[in-house]
Coordinates of C-alpha atoms and ligand atoms in Angstrom, one line a residue:
M1 CA 7.7 5.6 1.2
C2 CA 10.8 5.9 3.4
G3 CA 10.8 3.9 6.7
I4 CA 11.3 5.5 10.0
M5 CA 12.2 3.9 13.4
G6 CA 13.2 5.4 16.7
Y7 CA 13.9 4.1 20.2
A8 CA 14.4 5.5 23.7
G9 CA 14.8 3.2 26.6
E10 CA 17.2 1.1 28.6
R11 CA 18.2 -1.4 26.0
D12 CA 20.8 -1.0 23.3
A13 CA 19.1 1.0 20.6
A14 CA 20.9 -0.3 17.5
P15 CA 19.7 -3.9 17.3
I16 CA 16.1 -2.6 17.9
L17 CA 16.4 -0.1 15.2
L18 CA 17.8 -2.6 12.7
E19 CA 15.0 -5.1 13.6
G20 CA 12.4 -2.3 13.0
L21 CA 14.1 -1.3 9.8
Q22 CA 14.0 -4.9 8.6
R23 CA 10.2 -4.8 8.9
L24 CA 10.1 -1.4 7.2
E25 CA 12.4 -2.2 4.3
Y26 CA 9.4 -2.9 2.0
R27 CA 8.8 0.9 2.1
G28 CA 12.1 1.7 0.5
Y29 CA 15.4 0.0 0.1
D30 CA 17.7 2.4 -1.7
S31 CA 19.8 2.9 1.4
A32 CA 19.6 2.6 5.2
G33 CA 21.2 4.3 8.2
I34 CA 21.0 4.6 12.0
A35 CA 22.2 7.1 14.5
V36 CA 22.5 6.4 18.3
I37 CA 23.7 8.6 21.1
D38 CA 25.9 7.0 23.8
D39 CA 25.9 7.7 27.5
D40 CA 28.6 10.3 27.1
G41 CA 26.5 12.2 24.7
V42 CA 28.4 11.2 21.6
I43 CA 26.4 10.5 18.4
H44 CA 27.4 7.5 16.3
I45 CA 26.1 7.2 12.7
A46 CA 26.3 4.2 10.4
K47 CA 24.9 4.2 6.8
G48 CA 25.0 2.0 3.8
A49 CA 23.8 2.3 0.2
G50 CA 21.4 -0.4 -1.0
K51 CA 19.4 -2.7 1.1
L52 CA 19.6 -3.0 4.9
G53 CA 21.9 -6.0 4.5
A54 CA 24.6 -3.7 3.3
L55 CA 24.4 -1.6 6.4
R56 CA 24.4 -4.8 8.6
S57 CA 27.5 -6.1 6.7
G58 CA 29.2 -2.8 7.2
L59 CA 28.7 -3.0 10.9
E60 CA 30.2 -6.5 11.0
G61 CA 28.2 -7.4 14.1
V62 CA 29.6 -4.4 16.1
Y63 CA 26.7 -2.1 16.9
P64 CA 27.3 1.5 18.0
A65 CA 26.5 1.8 21.7
G66 CA 23.6 3.9 22.9
R67 CA 20.1 3.7 24.4
T68 CA 18.4 6.3 22.2
G69 CA 18.5 6.3 18.5
I70 CA 16.8 6.6 15.1
G71 CA 17.0 4.7 11.9
H72 CA 15.8 5.0 8.3
T73 CA 15.3 3.1 5.1
R74 CA 15.3 5.3 2.0
W75 CA 13.3 5.4 -1.2
A76 CA 15.2 8.0 -3.1
T77 CA 13.4 11.2 -4.3
H78 CA 16.1 13.9 -4.3
G79 CA 19.6 12.6 -4.9
K80 CA 20.9 9.3 -5.9
P81 CA 20.7 6.2 -3.6
T82 CA 24.3 6.7 -2.3
E83 CA 25.7 6.4 1.2
N84 CA 26.2 10.1 1.3
N85 CA 22.5 10.7 0.6
A86 CA 21.4 8.1 3.1
H87 CA 19.6 9.3 6.2
P88 CA 20.2 10.3 9.1
H89 CA 21.4 13.7 8.1
T90 CA 23.1 16.1 10.5
D91 CA 23.8 19.8 10.9
C92 CA 27.3 21.4 10.7
T93 CA 28.1 20.5 14.2
G94 CA 26.9 16.9 14.0
D95 CA 24.8 17.4 17.1
I96 CA 21.4 17.4 15.4
V97 CA 20.3 14.3 13.6
V98 CA 17.2 14.0 11.3
I99 CA 15.4 11.4 9.4
H100 CA 12.5 12.2 7.1
N101 CA 9.8 10.8 4.9
G102 CA 8.3 13.2 2.4
I103 CA 9.5 16.0 0.2
V104 CA 10.7 19.4 1.2
E105 CA 9.3 21.2 -1.8
N106 CA 11.1 24.5 -1.2
Y107 CA 14.5 22.9 -0.4
L108 CA 16.4 24.7 -3.2
E109 CA 15.5 28.0 -1.8
L110 CA 16.3 26.9 1.8
R111 CA 19.6 25.4 0.7
A112 CA 20.6 28.7 -0.9
E113 CA 19.6 30.6 2.2
L114 CA 21.5 28.2 4.5
R115 CA 24.6 28.3 2.3
D116 CA 24.5 32.1 2.3
R117 CA 24.5 31.9 6.1
G118 CA 27.6 29.7 6.0
H119 CA 26.1 26.3 6.5
K120 CA 27.9 23.4 4.9
L121 CA 25.5 21.0 3.2
R122 CA 27.0 17.8 2.1
S123 CA 24.3 15.7 0.4
E124 CA 22.0 16.2 -2.6
T125 CA 18.9 15.6 -0.5
D126 CA 16.0 17.9 0.3
T127 CA 16.1 16.5 3.9
E128 CA 19.5 18.0 4.8
V129 CA 18.1 21.5 5.1
V130 CA 16.1 20.3 8.2
P131 CA 19.0 19.7 10.6
H132 CA 20.6 22.9 9.5
L133 CA 17.5 24.9 10.1
V134 CA 17.1 23.4 13.5
E135 CA 20.8 24.2 14.2
S136 CA 20.2 27.8 13.2
Y137 CA 17.3 28.2 15.7
V138 CA 19.1 26.3 18.5
G139 CA 22.1 28.6 17.8
G140 CA 19.8 31.5 18.4
G141 CA 18.8 30.2 21.8
D142 CA 15.8 28.0 21.2
D143 CA 15.3 24.7 22.9
L144 CA 15.1 21.7 20.6
L145 CA 11.3 21.6 20.5
T146 CA 10.9 25.3 19.7
A147 CA 13.6 25.0 17.0
F148 CA 11.8 22.0 15.5
R149 CA 8.5 23.8 15.4
R150 CA 10.1 26.9 13.8
T151 CA 11.8 24.6 11.3
I152 CA 8.6 22.9 10.4
A153 CA 7.0 26.3 9.8
R154 CA 9.6 26.9 7.1
L155 CA 9.1 23.7 5.2
E156 CA 6.7 23.3 2.3
G157 CA 5.2 19.9 1.5
A158 CA 4.1 17.0 3.5
H159 CA 6.4 15.2 5.9
A160 CA 7.0 12.8 8.7
L161 CA 10.1 14.1 10.6
V162 CA 12.1 12.7 13.4
V163 CA 15.0 14.6 15.2
F164 CA 17.2 14.2 18.1
S165 CA 20.1 16.3 19.5
A166 CA 23.2 15.7 21.6
K167 CA 22.2 18.8 23.5
E168 CA 19.0 17.0 24.8
P169 CA 20.1 13.3 25.0
G170 CA 17.3 10.8 25.6
R171 CA 14.7 12.8 23.8
I172 CA 13.3 12.2 20.3
L173 CA 10.9 14.6 18.6
A174 CA 8.6 13.3 15.8
A175 CA 6.1 15.3 13.7
R176 CA 3.5 14.6 11.1
V177 CA 3.0 17.4 8.5
G178 CA 0.2 16.7 6.0
N179 CA -0.2 13.3 4.4
A180 CA 3.3 12.1 3.8
G181 CA 2.7 9.0 5.8
G182 CA 2.0 7.9 9.3
V183 CA 3.8 8.4 12.6
V184 CA 3.1 5.8 15.3
V185 CA 4.3 6.2 18.8
G186 CA 4.6 2.9 20.7
Y187 CA 4.5 2.6 24.5
G188 CA 6.6 -0.1 26.1
V189 CA 7.5 -0.5 29.8
G190 CA 10.3 2.0 30.5
E191 CA 10.9 2.3 26.8
M192 CA 9.3 4.0 23.8
F193 CA 9.2 3.5 20.1
V194 CA 8.4 5.7 17.1
S195 CA 7.9 4.6 13.6
S196 CA 6.3 5.3 10.2
D197 CA 4.6 2.0 10.4
L198 CA 2.5 0.2 12.9
S199 CA 3.9 -3.2 11.8
A200 CA 7.4 -2.1 13.0
V201 CA 6.4 -1.4 16.5
L202 CA 3.9 -4.2 17.0
P203 CA 6.4 -6.9 17.9
E204 CA 7.5 -4.6 20.7
T205 CA 4.2 -3.2 21.9
Q206 CA 0.6 -3.0 20.9
R207 CA -0.1 0.3 22.9
V208 CA 0.2 3.1 20.4
T209 CA -0.9 6.6 19.4
F210 CA -1.0 7.9 15.9
L211 CA 0.1 11.5 15.1
A212 CA -2.4 13.5 13.1
D213 CA -1.4 16.3 10.8
G214 CA 0.0 19.2 12.9
E215 CA 1.1 17.2 15.9
I216 CA 4.5 16.7 17.5
A217 CA 5.5 14.0 19.9
S218 CA 8.3 14.5 22.4
I219 CA 9.4 11.1 23.4
T220 CA 11.7 9.9 26.2
A221 CA 12.1 6.5 27.8
G222 CA 9.4 7.4 30.3
G223 CA 6.6 8.3 27.9
A224 CA 5.5 10.9 25.4
E225 CA 4.2 14.4 25.5
Y226 CA 2.3 16.0 22.6
V227 CA 2.0 19.5 21.3
D228 CA 0.6 21.1 18.2
F229 CA 2.7 23.2 15.8
G230 CA 1.8 26.3 17.8
G231 CA 3.3 24.6 20.9
A232 CA 0.0 24.1 22.7
P233 CA -0.1 20.8 24.7
L234 CA -2.3 18.0 23.4
T235 CA -3.7 15.0 25.2
K236 CA -3.4 11.7 23.4
T237 CA -4.4 8.4 25.0
P238 CA -2.6 5.3 23.8
Q239 CA -4.9 2.7 22.2
H240 CA -4.5 -1.1 22.1
V241 CA -4.1 -2.4 18.5
P242 CA -5.0 -6.0 18.0
F243 CA -2.6 -7.2 15.3
D244 CA -0.8 -10.5 15.2
P245 CA 2.9 -9.8 14.5
V246 CA 3.6 -13.5 14.1
S247 CA 1.7 -13.5 10.9
A248 CA 4.2 -11.2 9.4
A249 CA 6.8 -14.0 9.4
K250 CA 7.5 -15.7 6.2
G251 CA 6.9 -19.1 7.7
A252 CA 7.7 -22.0 5.4
Y253 CA 7.5 -20.0 2.2
K254 CA 10.4 -18.8 0.2
H255 CA 8.8 -15.4 -0.4
F256 CA 6.2 -13.3 1.2
M257 CA 4.5 -12.9 -2.1
L258 CA 3.9 -16.7 -2.4
K259 CA 2.8 -16.9 1.2
E260 CA 0.4 -14.1 0.8
I261 CA -1.1 -15.6 -2.4
M262 CA -1.6 -18.8 -0.6
E263 CA -3.3 -17.0 2.4
Q264 CA -6.1 -15.7 0.2
P265 CA -8.9 -18.2 1.0
Q266 CA -8.3 -17.5 4.7
C267 CA -8.3 -13.7 4.2
I268 CA -11.6 -13.9 2.4
V269 CA -13.2 -16.0 5.2
D270 CA -11.8 -13.5 7.7
T271 CA -13.1 -10.6 5.8
F272 CA -16.7 -11.9 5.7
R273 CA -16.6 -13.7 9.1
G274 CA -19.1 -12.2 11.6
R275 CA -20.3 -9.7 8.9
A276 CA -22.3 -12.0 6.6
S277 CA -25.0 -14.1 8.2
F278 CA -27.1 -16.6 6.3
D279 CA -30.3 -17.6 8.2
P280 CA -31.9 -15.1 8.0
P281 CA -29.5 -13.4 5.4
G282 CA -27.9 -10.2 6.6
V283 CA -24.8 -8.1 6.4
E284 CA -23.5 -6.2 9.4
L285 CA -20.5 -3.9 9.0
E286 CA -19.3 -2.9 12.4
D287 CA -17.2 0.3 11.6
L288 CA -19.4 2.1 9.1
H289 CA -20.5 4.9 11.3
I290 CA -22.8 6.3 8.5
A291 CA -26.5 6.3 9.3
D292 CA -28.8 4.1 7.1
D293 CA -30.8 7.2 6.0
V294 CA -27.6 8.8 4.7
L295 CA -26.6 5.7 2.8
A296 CA -30.2 5.4 1.5
S297 CA -30.2 9.0 0.2
V298 CA -27.0 8.8 -1.8
T299 CA -27.5 8.9 -5.6
R300 CA -24.0 8.0 -6.8
V301 CA -20.8 6.3 -5.7
V302 CA -17.3 7.4 -6.6
L303 CA -14.5 5.0 -5.8
V304 CA -10.9 6.0 -5.6
G305 CA -7.6 4.1 -5.2
M306 CA -4.2 3.6 -6.8
G307 CA -2.6 0.6 -8.4
T308 CA -4.0 -2.7 -7.2
S309 CA -6.4 -0.9 -5.0
M310 CA -7.8 1.0 -8.0
H311 CA -8.3 -2.3 -9.8
A312 CA -10.3 -3.6 -6.8
A313 CA -12.3 -0.4 -6.9
L314 CA -13.1 -1.1 -10.6
V315 CA -14.5 -4.4 -9.6
G316 CA -16.4 -2.6 -6.8
R317 CA -18.0 -0.3 -9.4
T318 CA -19.7 -3.3 -11.0
Y319 CA -20.9 -4.4 -7.5
F320 CA -22.5 -1.0 -6.8
E321 CA -24.1 -0.9 -10.2
Q322 CA -25.3 -4.5 -10.3
I323 CA -26.1 -5.2 -6.6
A324 CA -26.8 -1.8 -5.1
R325 CA -28.2 -0.4 -8.4
L326 CA -26.4 2.9 -8.0
P327 CA -24.4 4.8 -10.7
A328 CA -20.8 4.3 -9.9
E329 CA -17.5 5.8 -11.2
V330 CA -13.9 5.0 -10.4
D331 CA -10.9 7.3 -10.6
N332 CA -7.2 7.0 -9.8
S333 CA -7.0 9.0 -6.6
S334 CA -4.2 11.1 -8.2
E335 CA -6.5 12.1 -11.0
F336 CA -9.6 12.8 -8.9
R337 CA -8.5 16.3 -7.9
Y338 CA -8.1 17.4 -11.5
R339 CA -11.7 16.7 -12.3
D340 CA -13.3 19.3 -10.2
S341 CA -15.7 16.4 -9.7
L342 CA -19.3 17.4 -9.0
I343 CA -19.7 15.7 -5.7
G344 CA -21.5 16.6 -2.5
P345 CA -23.5 15.0 0.3
E346 CA -25.4 12.9 -2.3
T347 CA -22.2 11.1 -3.4
L348 CA -20.8 8.2 -1.4
V349 CA -17.0 8.3 -1.8
I350 CA -15.2 5.0 -1.2
S351 CA -11.5 4.9 -1.0
V352 CA -9.6 1.6 -1.3
A353 CA -6.2 1.5 0.3
Q354 CA -4.2 -1.4 1.7
S355 CA -1.9 0.8 3.7
G356 CA -4.4 3.6 4.3
E357 CA -1.5 6.0 4.0
T358 CA -1.2 6.5 0.2
V359 CA -0.8 10.2 -0.2
D360 CA -2.8 10.4 -3.5
T361 CA -5.7 8.7 -1.9
L362 CA -5.5 10.8 1.2
E363 CA -5.5 13.9 -1.0
A364 CA -8.6 12.7 -2.9
M365 CA -10.3 12.0 0.4
A366 CA -9.5 15.5 1.7
D367 CA -11.1 16.9 -1.5
A368 CA -14.2 14.7 -1.0
K369 CA -14.4 15.9 2.6
R370 CA -14.3 19.6 1.5
H371 CA -17.3 18.8 -0.7
G372 CA -19.2 17.2 2.2
A373 CA -19.4 13.7 0.7
P374 CA -19.9 10.8 3.1
Q375 CA -16.9 8.5 3.0
I376 CA -16.0 4.9 3.6
T377 CA -12.6 3.4 3.3
I378 CA -11.7 -0.2 2.5
C379 CA -8.4 -0.6 4.3
N380 CA -6.2 -3.4 5.6
T381 CA -4.4 -1.4 8.3
P382 CA -6.3 -0.7 11.5
G383 CA -5.8 2.9 12.7
A384 CA -4.3 4.0 9.3
Q385 CA -5.0 7.6 8.2
T386 CA -7.7 6.7 5.7
T387 CA -9.7 5.1 8.5
R388 CA -9.4 8.3 10.5
V389 CA -10.4 10.6 7.7
A390 CA -13.3 8.6 6.4
D391 CA -16.6 8.5 8.3
G392 CA -16.5 4.7 8.3
A393 CA -14.4 1.8 7.3
V394 CA -14.7 -1.8 6.2
L395 CA -11.4 -3.3 7.3
T396 CA -10.0 -6.2 5.3
R397 CA -8.6 -8.8 7.7
C398 CA -5.4 -10.0 5.9
G399 CA -2.8 -9.2 8.6
P400 CA 0.3 -7.4 7.3
E401 CA 1.0 -7.7 3.6
V402 CA 4.7 -7.6 3.4
A403 CA 5.5 -8.3 -0.3
V404 CA 5.5 -5.0 -2.2
A405 CA 3.3 -6.6 -4.8
S406 CA -0.3 -6.7 -3.5
T407 CA -2.1 -10.0 -3.7
K408 CA -4.2 -10.9 -0.7
T409 CA -5.4 -7.4 -0.1
L410 CA -6.7 -7.2 -3.7
T411 CA -9.1 -10.1 -3.2
A412 CA -10.0 -9.1 0.3
S413 CA -10.8 -5.6 -0.8
I414 CA -13.0 -7.0 -3.6
T415 CA -14.7 -9.1 -0.9
A416 CA -15.2 -6.0 1.3
L417 CA -16.7 -4.1 -1.6
Y418 CA -19.1 -6.9 -2.3
L419 CA -20.3 -6.9 1.3
L420 CA -20.6 -3.1 1.2
A421 CA -22.6 -3.2 -2.0
C422 CA -24.9 -5.8 -0.5
H423 CA -25.4 -3.7 2.6
V424 CA -26.1 -0.5 0.6
G425 CA -28.4 -2.4 -1.7
R426 CA -30.3 -3.7 1.3
I427 CA -30.7 -0.3 2.8
R428 CA -31.9 1.1 -0.6
G429 CA -34.5 -1.7 -0.8
V430 CA -33.1 -3.2 -4.0
V431 CA -31.7 -6.3 -2.4
D432 CA -34.4 -8.5 -0.8
D433 CA -33.9 -11.5 1.4
A434 CA -33.9 -13.9 -1.5
R435 CA -31.3 -12.0 -3.5
L436 CA -29.1 -11.4 -0.4
A437 CA -29.3 -15.1 0.4
E438 CA -28.2 -15.9 -3.1
L439 CA -25.4 -13.2 -3.1
L440 CA -24.0 -14.4 0.2
G441 CA -24.5 -18.1 -0.6
E442 CA -22.3 -17.7 -3.6
L443 CA -19.6 -15.8 -1.7
V444 CA -19.3 -18.4 1.0
H445 CA -18.2 -21.0 -1.6
V446 CA -15.4 -18.8 -2.9
P447 CA -12.6 -19.7 -0.3
A448 CA -12.9 -23.4 -1.2
L449 CA -12.9 -22.6 -4.9
M450 CA -9.8 -20.4 -4.4
G451 CA -8.2 -23.4 -2.6
S452 CA -8.7 -25.5 -5.7
V453 CA -7.2 -22.8 -8.0
L454 CA -4.2 -22.6 -5.7
K455 CA -3.6 -26.3 -6.3
T456 CA -3.0 -25.6 -10.0
E457 CA 0.3 -23.9 -9.1
P458 CA 2.5 -26.7 -10.7
E459 CA 0.7 -26.2 -14.1
I460 CA 1.1 -22.4 -13.8
A461 CA 4.8 -22.9 -13.0
A462 CA 5.2 -25.0 -16.2
I463 CA 3.7 -22.2 -18.3
A464 CA 6.0 -19.7 -16.6
H465 CA 8.9 -21.9 -17.6
A466 CA 7.8 -21.9 -21.2
L467 CA 7.2 -18.1 -21.4
S468 CA 9.6 -16.5 -18.9
S469 CA 11.9 -15.2 -21.6
R470 CA 9.3 -13.3 -23.6
P471 CA 9.8 -9.5 -23.4
N472 CA 6.2 -8.5 -23.7
F473 CA 2.8 -9.7 -22.6
L474 CA -0.8 -8.7 -23.3
F475 CA -3.7 -9.3 -20.9
L476 CA -7.2 -9.1 -22.4
A477 CA -10.6 -9.4 -20.8
R478 CA -14.1 -7.8 -20.8
G479 CA -16.6 -6.8 -18.2
T480 CA -15.9 -7.6 -14.6
Q481 CA -12.7 -9.3 -15.7
Y482 CA -11.2 -6.3 -17.4
P483 CA -9.8 -4.8 -14.1
M484 CA -8.2 -8.2 -13.5
A485 CA -6.5 -8.0 -16.9
M486 CA -5.0 -4.7 -15.8
E487 CA -4.0 -6.3 -12.5
G488 CA -2.4 -9.3 -14.2
A489 CA -0.3 -6.9 -16.3
L490 CA 0.6 -4.8 -13.3
K491 CA 1.7 -7.9 -11.3
L492 CA 3.9 -9.1 -14.2
K493 CA 5.5 -5.7 -14.7
E494 CA 6.3 -5.1 -11.1
V495 CA 7.8 -8.4 -10.1
S496 CA 9.4 -9.6 -13.4
Y497 CA 10.1 -6.3 -15.2
I498 CA 8.5 -7.7 -18.3
H499 CA 6.6 -5.1 -20.3
A500 CA 2.9 -5.9 -20.0
E501 CA -0.4 -4.2 -20.9
G502 CA -3.9 -4.9 -19.7
Y503 CA -6.6 -4.0 -22.2
P504 CA -10.3 -4.3 -22.6
A505 CA -10.4 -7.1 -25.2
G506 CA -12.6 -5.0 -27.5
E507 CA -9.8 -2.5 -27.8
M508 CA -7.4 -5.1 -29.2
K509 CA -8.4 -4.5 -32.8
H510 CA -8.1 -0.7 -32.4
G511 CA -4.4 -0.8 -32.0
P512 CA -2.7 -3.4 -29.8
I513 CA -3.3 -6.1 -32.4
A514 CA -0.4 -4.6 -34.3
L515 CA 1.9 -6.0 -31.6
I516 CA 0.8 -9.6 -32.0
D517 CA 3.3 -12.0 -33.5
K518 CA 4.7 -15.4 -32.6
M519 CA 6.7 -13.9 -29.8
M520 CA 3.7 -12.3 -28.0
P521 CA 1.9 -14.2 -25.2
V522 CA -1.7 -13.1 -24.7
V523 CA -3.4 -13.9 -21.5
A524 CA -7.1 -14.1 -22.3
L525 CA -9.7 -14.3 -19.6
A526 CA -12.4 -16.2 -21.3
L527 CA -14.9 -17.3 -18.7
D528 CA -18.6 -18.1 -18.8
D529 CA -19.5 -14.8 -17.4
G530 CA -21.4 -13.3 -20.4
T531 CA -18.2 -12.4 -22.2
R532 CA -17.2 -15.9 -23.4
E533 CA -18.3 -15.7 -27.0
K534 CA -16.6 -12.3 -27.6
M535 CA -13.4 -13.5 -25.9
L536 CA -13.5 -16.5 -28.1
S537 CA -13.4 -14.2 -31.1
N538 CA -10.4 -12.3 -29.6
I539 CA -8.6 -15.6 -29.1
E540 CA -9.2 -16.5 -32.8
Q541 CA -7.8 -13.1 -33.8
V542 CA -4.7 -13.7 -31.7
R543 CA -4.2 -17.2 -33.2
A544 CA -4.6 -15.9 -36.7
R545 CA -1.6 -13.7 -36.1
D546 CA 0.5 -16.5 -34.5
G547 CA 0.2 -15.1 -31.0
I548 CA 0.6 -17.4 -28.0
V549 CA -2.7 -17.8 -26.2
V550 CA -2.8 -18.4 -22.4
G551 CA -6.5 -18.9 -21.7
I552 CA -8.0 -18.6 -18.3
V553 CA -11.2 -20.6 -18.9
T554 CA -14.1 -22.2 -17.1
E555 CA -13.6 -25.8 -16.0
G556 CA -15.0 -28.1 -18.7
D557 CA -14.9 -25.6 -21.5
A558 CA -13.1 -27.9 -23.9
E559 CA -13.9 -25.7 -26.9
I560 CA -12.0 -22.7 -25.7
A561 CA -9.2 -24.7 -24.1
A562 CA -8.6 -26.4 -27.4
K563 CA -8.0 -23.0 -29.0
C564 CA -5.3 -22.0 -26.4
D565 CA -1.7 -22.9 -26.4
Y566 CA -2.0 -23.1 -22.6
A567 CA -5.3 -23.3 -20.8
L568 CA -5.8 -22.8 -17.0
S569 CA -9.3 -23.6 -15.8
L570 CA -11.2 -22.1 -13.0
P571 CA -14.1 -23.7 -11.2
R572 CA -17.5 -22.2 -11.8
T573 CA -18.8 -19.3 -9.8
T574 CA -21.0 -16.4 -10.6
P575 CA -19.9 -13.7 -13.0
L576 CA -19.6 -11.2 -10.1
L577 CA -17.2 -13.4 -8.1
Y578 CA -14.9 -14.7 -10.9
P579 CA -12.4 -11.9 -10.2
L580 CA -11.6 -13.5 -6.8
L581 CA -10.6 -16.7 -8.7
S582 CA -9.0 -15.3 -11.9
A583 CA -6.6 -13.1 -9.8
I584 CA -4.8 -16.2 -8.6
P585 CA -3.4 -17.8 -11.8
M586 CA -2.1 -14.4 -12.8
Q587 CA -0.5 -13.8 -9.5
L588 CA 1.2 -17.2 -9.6
L589 CA 2.2 -16.7 -13.2
S590 CA 4.0 -13.4 -12.3
Y591 CA 5.6 -15.0 -9.3
H592 CA 7.0 -17.9 -11.1
I593 CA 8.2 -15.9 -14.1
A594 CA 9.9 -13.4 -11.7
L595 CA 11.6 -16.4 -9.9
L596 CA 12.9 -17.8 -13.2
R597 CA 14.2 -14.4 -14.2
G598 CA 16.1 -14.1 -10.9
C599 CA 14.1 -11.0 -9.8
D600 CA 13.8 -9.8 -6.2
V601 CA 10.2 -11.0 -5.9
D602 CA 9.3 -9.4 -2.5
Q603 CA 11.1 -6.1 -3.1
P604 CA 11.1 -5.3 -6.8
R605 CA 13.4 -2.5 -7.9
N606 CA 12.3 1.1 -7.7
L607 CA 9.1 0.3 -5.9
A608 CA 7.9 1.0 -2.4
K609 CA 5.0 -0.7 -0.6
T610 CA 3.4 2.5 0.5
V611 CA 3.7 5.6 -1.7
T612 CA 3.6 8.7 0.5
V613 CA 5.0 11.2 -2.0
E614 CA 3.1 12.7 -4.9
Ligands
M6R1 O1 -1.7 1.1 0.1 P1 -2.5 1.3 -1.1 O2 -3.5 0.2 -1.4 O3 -3.2 2.7 -1.1 O4 -1.4 1.3 -2.3 C1 -1.8 1.6 -3.6 C2 -0.8 1.1 -4.6 O5 0.5 1.7 -4.3 C3 -0.6 -0.4 -4.5 O6 -1.9 -1.0 -4.7 C4 0.4 -1.0 -5.5 O7 -0.1 -0.7 -6.8 C5 0.5 -2.5 -5.3 N1 1.4 -2.7 -4.2 C6 1.1 -3.1 -6.5 O8 1.1 -4.5 -6.3

């Protein structure tokens, strides 16, 4: 949720922190702040409410001097997004500085205790109790690390915490408590980095370690030492992470969202490249780490994810049922725990998570682990927490997705689920050579088909022009397209702030039809995937009530196109793979409507790319 960046080395820290925060801003952009310590041991703090740009403008190009520092972008949970609530927070003396991602669940109690002991707390945040607790232990004679460990022991909830002190200049401590998001330590030459996000350190170094729950890193310019919360030393060896930071640049595109929509054909190719083979047909998934006999013995699949990843999981459910012939269910990760779901070693649990750090998904996975279920994660972030918790992973190969609205990772996750279902079907003996050749043969055409759909952008922009002022939208579909209707509605809501609902089209007459009048655009996915006739009836019902029909139809289907106010056609593919194509017009429609409404496309209000609070 919040973004964390720290630096210790020989260079000026402030510009490095601001650069890192720029890459982290997608996590939260309610306020930003940095703290650096100069060579005389004086701490300088600069903060600004709003986006990082406000902090930069406030600095007017004059950066506080110092070679050790920390920085933060905030997604507000406790306390308004004001400058006063911006991190870093300090203790009474100003000598101890803290940034934080997560929620201190017992902060009211701790605030009261600290106030009673004479501490002056100045913000409305939960975070501020942390530097004051550290201060109280340091005041009692502890060194910074001991004080930090004792402070952590007092906090309830899940956190990533970073602290430094004027008493021990040059040292930064970072801890991961639970699943509130990652902590990555980057190893440079004579300099070290720490961040909530791999993508923020990658332009500086690709040698990193990841903190697990219960670990603390003590970082100086010369390296890092690790201890557990009991103070026992830990050995952690830096790993090399192959990731191309250049692909995080916006390139020629006005927005990351548009760039990422356009990258989809390549992401699909990259996701199946080297995994699908055609003669003889085969699927090889390099990071599964689950023995074939375990996969052959599962009797059920449960998929979990949130938001767009949950929509990918819904498409995956169809793949497991229709390809691998296994009963499959999907749950929002956040709901999974309330079900007391009857899972065990016979249930394969598959989590879908772009970031691999979504706390709801990590909690669902922890629950599945307690029940002994084998787990696979579909993830776009190498080394992320879901990949470390699951037995195995199928990594999507999209590179960093910077826009808060997920686009390319949706279609790449669907592709990964398709490959996984083929693989499991093969192991179960329900997908023979001929069927596999057919399934993979169809997939291989999809990137080119996606390319042709992307070329229809001008048509989609024209529809956006006609409809951008409508206050509500409905998205209707059936079968495999139903999750895409939900995704279409989610995309529109999040980037344009238009109220939108995605419904299974059969539900329309059970309530939503009451909303339809001449002001209501209805996006109807009416493809030749076995749902066409029923969708045609839905379209007729919308027309009869003067609704505006935007049809997403199969190329050459003049009959349905003629019934629509606006028709967008998709090239033919198989019913199972249509979601990879139908996602695109809805992504582009949302993008263009958001542009026309003057919305902040890449960083919509109130959102964060990675949600690490519950
Ligand atoms: O990183 P994850 O895939 O676990 O994130 C889950 C959701 O927060 C995410 O899919 C969100 O719904 C999208 N960014 C919305 O476009």
